[in-house]
Amino acid sequence: MKKFPLAIIMAIITAVSFAQTTTSIIPRPVSLKMGEGIFKIDRNTSIQYDPAQKTLRNAADFMAAHISQVSAYNLPVNGKKANDITLKL
């Protein structure tokens, strides 16, 4: 009987450990390079895209609007700031 709770605890630990090493991004990127550290979105962050890629304008505006809703930061689109989120096709 004591083996059952131990099995549940081990399953939870495994699930939590796995969850911390995966990234949930929709749509799934073709490539993703994970680095050390964090990226902090604050008032010094902007969203960048190549104006020649007109389809990215909607994505940039969508991203800025949703970040604004959850954080109250109004990120400028293609306005130069210290930290950039760059969208590329």
PDB file of C-alpha atoms in Angstrom:
ATOM      1  CA  MET A   1       0.000   0.000   0.000  1.00  0.00           C
ATOM      2  CA  LYS A   2       2.881   2.404   0.685  1.00  0.00           C
ATOM      3  CA  LYS A   3       4.178   1.911  -2.860  1.00  0.00           C
ATOM      4  CA  PHE A   4       1.088   3.541  -4.369  1.00  0.00           C
ATOM      5  CA  PRO A   5       1.602   7.021  -2.800  1.00  0.00           C
ATOM      6  CA  LEU A   6       5.302   6.839  -3.673  1.00  0.00           C
ATOM      7  CA  ALA A   7       4.415   6.094  -7.302  1.00  0.00           C
ATOM      8  CA  ILE A   8       2.072   9.095  -7.400  1.00  0.00           C
ATOM      9  CA  ILE A   9       4.725  11.385  -5.912  1.00  0.00           C
ATOM     10  CA  MET A  10       7.314  10.181  -8.429  1.00  0.00           C
ATOM     11  CA  ALA A  11       4.853  10.741 -11.308  1.00  0.00           C
ATOM     12  CA  ILE A  12       4.150  14.290 -10.134  1.00  0.00           C
ATOM     13  CA  ILE A  13       7.859  15.095  -9.779  1.00  0.00           C
ATOM     14  CA  THR A  14       8.531  13.729 -13.265  1.00  0.00           C
ATOM     15  CA  ALA A  15       5.643  15.733 -14.758  1.00  0.00           C
ATOM     16  CA  VAL A  16       6.761  18.969 -13.080  1.00  0.00           C
ATOM     17  CA  SER A  17      10.367  18.463 -14.174  1.00  0.00           C
ATOM     18  CA  PHE A  18       9.282  17.789 -17.757  1.00  0.00           C
ATOM     19  CA  ALA A  19       6.969  20.820 -17.801  1.00  0.00           C
ATOM     20  CA  GLN A  20       9.843  23.121 -16.924  1.00  0.00           C
ATOM     21  CA  THR A  21      11.962  21.979 -19.887  1.00  0.00           C
ATOM     22  CA  THR A  22       9.325  22.349 -22.613  1.00  0.00           C
ATOM     23  CA  THR A  23       8.114  25.511 -24.279  1.00  0.00           C
ATOM     24  CA  SER A  24       4.508  26.042 -25.302  1.00  0.00           C
ATOM     25  CA  ILE A  25       4.352  28.383 -28.272  1.00  0.00           C
ATOM     26  CA  ILE A  26       1.538  28.433 -30.821  1.00  0.00           C
ATOM     27  CA  PRO A  27       2.221  28.165 -33.670  1.00  0.00           C
ATOM     28  CA  ARG A  28       5.238  25.971 -32.988  1.00  0.00           C
ATOM     29  CA  PRO A  29       8.380  27.692 -34.290  1.00  0.00           C
ATOM     30  CA  VAL A  30      10.544  25.998 -36.891  1.00  0.00           C
ATOM     31  CA  SER A  31      13.529  26.530 -34.620  1.00  0.00           C
ATOM     32  CA  LEU A  32      14.013  27.722 -31.063  1.00  0.00           C
ATOM     33  CA  LYS A  33      17.261  28.444 -29.295  1.00  0.00           C
ATOM     34  CA  MET A  34      16.941  28.503 -25.516  1.00  0.00           C
ATOM     35  CA  GLY A  35      19.543  30.577 -23.718  1.00  0.00           C
ATOM     36  CA  GLU A  36      20.375  31.219 -20.118  1.00  0.00           C
ATOM     37  CA  GLY A  37      18.585  33.848 -18.092  1.00  0.00           C
ATOM     38  CA  ILE A  38      15.278  35.593 -18.618  1.00  0.00           C
ATOM     39  CA  PHE A  39      13.720  38.151 -20.923  1.00  0.00           C
ATOM     40  CA  LYS A  40      11.777  40.744 -18.970  1.00  0.00           C
ATOM     41  CA  ILE A  41       9.010  42.700 -20.675  1.00  0.00           C
ATOM     42  CA  ASP A  42       8.852  46.219 -19.260  1.00  0.00           C
ATOM     43  CA  ARG A  43       8.457  49.844 -20.409  1.00  0.00           C
ATOM     44  CA  ASN A  44      11.808  49.556 -22.229  1.00  0.00           C
ATOM     45  CA  THR A  45      10.538  46.807 -24.552  1.00  0.00           C
ATOM     46  CA  SER A  46       9.310  47.172 -28.127  1.00  0.00           C
ATOM     47  CA  ILE A  47       8.064  44.794 -30.808  1.00  0.00           C
ATOM     48  CA  GLN A  48      10.068  44.907 -34.045  1.00  0.00           C
ATOM     49  CA  TYR A  49       9.388  43.536 -37.518  1.00  0.00           C
ATOM     50  CA  ASP A  50      10.608  44.225 -41.038  1.00  0.00           C
ATOM     51  CA  PRO A  51       8.111  46.667 -42.626  1.00  0.00           C
ATOM     52  CA  ALA A  52       8.647  44.861 -45.946  1.00  0.00           C
ATOM     53  CA  GLN A  53       6.925  41.866 -44.312  1.00  0.00           C
ATOM     54  CA  LYS A  54       3.481  43.476 -44.227  1.00  0.00           C
ATOM     55  CA  THR A  55       1.814  40.337 -42.836  1.00  0.00           C
ATOM     56  CA  LEU A  56       3.792  40.741 -39.629  1.00  0.00           C
ATOM     57  CA  ARG A  57       2.134  44.088 -38.833  1.00  0.00           C
ATOM     58  CA  ASN A  58      -1.068  42.316 -37.720  1.00  0.00           C
ATOM     59  CA  ALA A  59       0.916  39.865 -35.588  1.00  0.00           C
ATOM     60  CA  ALA A  60       2.881  42.697 -33.969  1.00  0.00           C
ATOM     61  CA  ASP A  61      -0.287  44.686 -33.231  1.00  0.00           C
ATOM     62  CA  PHE A  62      -2.015  41.571 -31.863  1.00  0.00           C
ATOM     63  CA  MET A  63       0.935  40.793 -29.600  1.00  0.00           C
ATOM     64  CA  ALA A  64       1.184  44.387 -28.352  1.00  0.00           C
ATOM     65  CA  ALA A  65      -2.559  44.498 -27.583  1.00  0.00           C
ATOM     66  CA  HIS A  66      -2.485  41.260 -25.588  1.00  0.00           C
ATOM     67  CA  ILE A  67       0.629  42.211 -23.662  1.00  0.00           C
ATOM     68  CA  SER A  68      -1.052  45.521 -22.833  1.00  0.00           C
ATOM     69  CA  GLN A  69      -4.146  43.726 -21.505  1.00  0.00           C
ATOM     70  CA  VAL A  70      -2.205  41.533 -19.079  1.00  0.00           C
ATOM     71  CA  SER A  71       0.595  43.898 -18.089  1.00  0.00           C
ATOM     72  CA  ALA A  72      -0.550  47.495 -18.679  1.00  0.00           C
ATOM     73  CA  TYR A  73       2.621  48.049 -20.775  1.00  0.00           C
ATOM     74  CA  ASN A  74       1.891  49.659 -24.139  1.00  0.00           C
ATOM     75  CA  LEU A  75       4.730  48.263 -26.232  1.00  0.00           C
ATOM     76  CA  PRO A  76       5.509  50.341 -29.314  1.00  0.00           C
ATOM     77  CA  VAL A  77       5.605  48.518 -32.640  1.00  0.00           C
ATOM     78  CA  ASN A  78       8.797  49.311 -34.568  1.00  0.00           C
ATOM     79  CA  GLY A  79       9.690  51.955 -32.014  1.00  0.00           C
ATOM     80  CA  LYS A  80      13.284  51.507 -30.885  1.00  0.00           C
ATOM     81  CA  LYS A  81      13.699  50.596 -27.214  1.00  0.00           C
ATOM     82  CA  ALA A  82      16.456  48.934 -25.182  1.00  0.00           C
ATOM     83  CA  ASN A  83      14.796  45.483 -25.352  1.00  0.00           C
ATOM     84  CA  ASP A  84      13.291  44.183 -28.575  1.00  0.00           C
ATOM     85  CA  ILE A  85      10.940  41.335 -29.396  1.00  0.00           C
ATOM     86  CA  THR A  86      11.687  40.708 -33.075  1.00  0.00           C
ATOM     87  CA  LEU A  87       9.181  38.946 -35.343  1.00  0.00           C
ATOM     88  CA  LYS A  88      10.564  37.296 -38.498  1.00  0.00           C
ATOM     89  CA  LEU A  89       9.209  35.086 -41.257  1.00  0.00           C
TER      90      LEU A  89
END
